[in-house]
Coordinates of C-alpha atoms in Angstrom, one line a residue:
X234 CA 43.0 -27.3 -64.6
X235 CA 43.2 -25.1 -61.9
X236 CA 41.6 -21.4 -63.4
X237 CA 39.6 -22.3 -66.3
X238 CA 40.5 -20.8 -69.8
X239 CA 39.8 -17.3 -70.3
X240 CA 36.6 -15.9 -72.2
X241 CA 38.6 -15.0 -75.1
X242 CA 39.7 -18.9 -75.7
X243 CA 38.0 -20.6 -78.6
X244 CA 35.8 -23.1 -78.5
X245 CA 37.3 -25.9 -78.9
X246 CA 39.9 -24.6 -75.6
X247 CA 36.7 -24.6 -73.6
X248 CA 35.5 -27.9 -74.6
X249 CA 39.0 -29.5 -73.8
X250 CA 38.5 -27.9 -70.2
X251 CA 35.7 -29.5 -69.4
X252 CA 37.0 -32.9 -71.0
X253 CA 39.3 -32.8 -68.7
X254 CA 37.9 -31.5 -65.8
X255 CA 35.0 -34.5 -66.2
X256 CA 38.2 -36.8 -66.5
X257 CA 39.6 -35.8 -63.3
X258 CA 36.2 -35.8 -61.4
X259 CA 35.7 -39.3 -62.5
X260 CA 38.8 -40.6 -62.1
X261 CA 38.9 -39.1 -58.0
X262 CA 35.2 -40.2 -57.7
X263 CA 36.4 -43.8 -58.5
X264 CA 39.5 -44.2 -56.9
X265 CA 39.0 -45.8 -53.4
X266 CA 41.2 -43.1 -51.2
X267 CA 38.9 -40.1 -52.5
X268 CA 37.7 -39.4 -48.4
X269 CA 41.1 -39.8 -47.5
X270 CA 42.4 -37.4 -49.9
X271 CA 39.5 -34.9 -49.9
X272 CA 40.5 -34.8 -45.8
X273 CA 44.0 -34.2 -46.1
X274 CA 43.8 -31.5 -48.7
X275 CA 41.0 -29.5 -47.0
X276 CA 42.3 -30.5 -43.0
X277 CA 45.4 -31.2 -43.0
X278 CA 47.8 -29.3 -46.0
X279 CA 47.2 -26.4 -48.1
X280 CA 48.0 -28.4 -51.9
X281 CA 47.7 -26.5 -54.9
X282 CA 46.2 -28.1 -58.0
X283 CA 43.2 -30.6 -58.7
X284 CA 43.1 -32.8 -55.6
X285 CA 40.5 -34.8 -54.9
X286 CA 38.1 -33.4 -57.7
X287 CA 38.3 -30.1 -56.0
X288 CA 40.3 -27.4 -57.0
X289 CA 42.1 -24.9 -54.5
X290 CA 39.8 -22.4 -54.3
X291 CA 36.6 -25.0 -53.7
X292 CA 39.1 -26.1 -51.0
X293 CA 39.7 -22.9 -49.6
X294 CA 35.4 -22.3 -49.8
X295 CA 35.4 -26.1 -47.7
X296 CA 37.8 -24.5 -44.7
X297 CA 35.7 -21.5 -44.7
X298 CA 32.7 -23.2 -43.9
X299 CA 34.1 -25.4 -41.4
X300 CA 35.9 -22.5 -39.6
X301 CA 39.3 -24.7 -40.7
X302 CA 43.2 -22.8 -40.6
X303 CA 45.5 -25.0 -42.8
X304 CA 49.3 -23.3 -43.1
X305 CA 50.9 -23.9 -46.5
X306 CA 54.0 -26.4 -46.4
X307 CA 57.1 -24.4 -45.8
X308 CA 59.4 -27.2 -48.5
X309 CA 62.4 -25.3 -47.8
X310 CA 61.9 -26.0 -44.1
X311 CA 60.7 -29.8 -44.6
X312 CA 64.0 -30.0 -46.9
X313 CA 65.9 -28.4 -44.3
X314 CA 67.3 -25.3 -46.2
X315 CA 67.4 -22.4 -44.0
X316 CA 67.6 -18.8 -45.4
X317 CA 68.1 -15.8 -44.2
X318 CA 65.7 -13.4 -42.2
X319 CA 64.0 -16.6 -41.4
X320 CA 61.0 -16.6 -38.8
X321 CA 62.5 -18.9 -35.4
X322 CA 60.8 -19.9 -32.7
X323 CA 60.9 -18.8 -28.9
X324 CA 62.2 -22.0 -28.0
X325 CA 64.9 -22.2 -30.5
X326 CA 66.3 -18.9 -29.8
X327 CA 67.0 -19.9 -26.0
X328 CA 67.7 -23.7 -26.9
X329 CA 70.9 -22.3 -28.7
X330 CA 72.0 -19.5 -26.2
X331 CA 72.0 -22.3 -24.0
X332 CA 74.3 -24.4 -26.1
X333 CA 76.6 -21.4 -27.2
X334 CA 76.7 -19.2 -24.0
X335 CA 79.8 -17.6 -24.8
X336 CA 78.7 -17.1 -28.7
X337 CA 77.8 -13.5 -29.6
X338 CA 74.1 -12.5 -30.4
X339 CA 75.5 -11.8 -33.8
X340 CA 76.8 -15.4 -34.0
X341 CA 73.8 -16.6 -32.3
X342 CA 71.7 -14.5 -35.5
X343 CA 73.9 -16.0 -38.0
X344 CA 73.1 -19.4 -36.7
X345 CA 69.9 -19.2 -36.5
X346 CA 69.3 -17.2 -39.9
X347 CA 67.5 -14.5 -38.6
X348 CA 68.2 -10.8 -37.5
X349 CA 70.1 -9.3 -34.2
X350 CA 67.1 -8.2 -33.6
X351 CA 64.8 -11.0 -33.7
X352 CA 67.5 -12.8 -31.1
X353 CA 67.6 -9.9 -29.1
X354 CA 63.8 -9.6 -28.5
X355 CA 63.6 -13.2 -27.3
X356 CA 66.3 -13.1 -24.9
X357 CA 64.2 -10.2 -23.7
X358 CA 61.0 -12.1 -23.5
X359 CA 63.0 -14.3 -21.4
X360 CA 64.7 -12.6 -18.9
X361 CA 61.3 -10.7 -17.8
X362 CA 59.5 -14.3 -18.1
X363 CA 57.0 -13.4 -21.0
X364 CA 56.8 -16.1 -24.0
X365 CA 55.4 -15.4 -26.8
X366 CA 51.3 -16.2 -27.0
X367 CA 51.0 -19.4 -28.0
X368 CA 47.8 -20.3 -30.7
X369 CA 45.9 -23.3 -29.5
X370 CA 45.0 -25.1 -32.8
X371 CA 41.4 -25.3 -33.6
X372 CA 40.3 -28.9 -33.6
X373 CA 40.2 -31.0 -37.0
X374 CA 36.9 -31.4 -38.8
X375 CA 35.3 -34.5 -38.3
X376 CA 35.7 -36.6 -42.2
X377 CA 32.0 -36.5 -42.0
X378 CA 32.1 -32.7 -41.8
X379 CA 34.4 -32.2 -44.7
X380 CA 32.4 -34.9 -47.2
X381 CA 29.0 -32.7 -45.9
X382 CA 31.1 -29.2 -46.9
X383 CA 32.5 -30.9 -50.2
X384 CA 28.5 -31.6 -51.1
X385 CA 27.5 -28.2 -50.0
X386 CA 30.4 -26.4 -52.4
X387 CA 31.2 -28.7 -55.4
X388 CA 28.4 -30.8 -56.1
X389 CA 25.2 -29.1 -54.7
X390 CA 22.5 -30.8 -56.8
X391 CA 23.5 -34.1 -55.5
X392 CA 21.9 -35.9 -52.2
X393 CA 25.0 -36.4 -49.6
X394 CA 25.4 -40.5 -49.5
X395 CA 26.7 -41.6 -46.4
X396 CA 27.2 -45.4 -47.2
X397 CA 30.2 -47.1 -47.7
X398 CA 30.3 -46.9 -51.5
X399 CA 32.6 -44.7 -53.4
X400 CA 31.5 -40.9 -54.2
X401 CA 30.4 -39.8 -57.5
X402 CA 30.9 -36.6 -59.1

């Protein structure tokens, strides 16, 4: 559901799409955590699929117009995997030279999953008291926002409702 069927698809491939797309839409629309839903997947993770009655890219044209950064999950990181050549943090780098003093920076690299050089450059940053520029994340959309850029992208000849019924799509 996410890209719709190509041009060359036959009719009755088209027609399915849009079964199901007005199957989706009405089954979000009615279900009574659509705002909460809508709100996470445009403020708060980057989801792939039909989420909320949106699709990705409708979400990705919802950030834009509220100026909103969302990072994609990093699963292997939230299931603890750790590969190699791995971005680490500032912190983490001196958190384990401090509990392995005596370790090499190879070891220290190894550990860490990431290159001699990458340990190297923050034990640099260190010793001459520089840390690395910190972002300050931008402040999350009010859920009033989000249901305002949600009108303005996917359902534009509808009049925004701000009671406490559910939305319709």
């Amino acid at each position: 559901m996410e890209e719709p069927p190509p041009a060359s698809a036959t009719r009755r491939t088209r027609e399915r799409y849009e079964q199901l797309v007005r199957e989706a839409k009405a089954l979000c629309a009615s279900c009574p955590l659509f705002t909460d839903c809508l709100y996470s997947a445009v403020a708060e993770h980057d989801v792939s699929g039909f989420v909320a009655g949106t699709t990705a890219a409708q979400r990705r044209s919802m950030r834009n117009l509220l100026d909103v950064e969302v990072q994609a999950d990093d699963f292997d990181q939230l299931a603890g995997a750790r590969g190699t050549r791995r971005p680490v943090s500032h912190e983490e780098v001196l958190r384990l030279r401090t509990q392995y003093p005596n370790d090499s920076l190879e070891s220290l690299a190894m550990r860490l999953g990431c290159s001699l050089s990458t340990v190297k450059r923050h034990l640099r940053r260190a010793r001459r008291g520089q840390s690395p520029a910190v972002k300050t994340p931008r402040p999350r959309p009010q859920v009033s926002a989000v249901l305002d850029a949600f009108d303005t992208v996917v359902d534009q000849q509808r009049q925004p409702r701000r009671t406490g019924g559910s939305r319709v799509a």
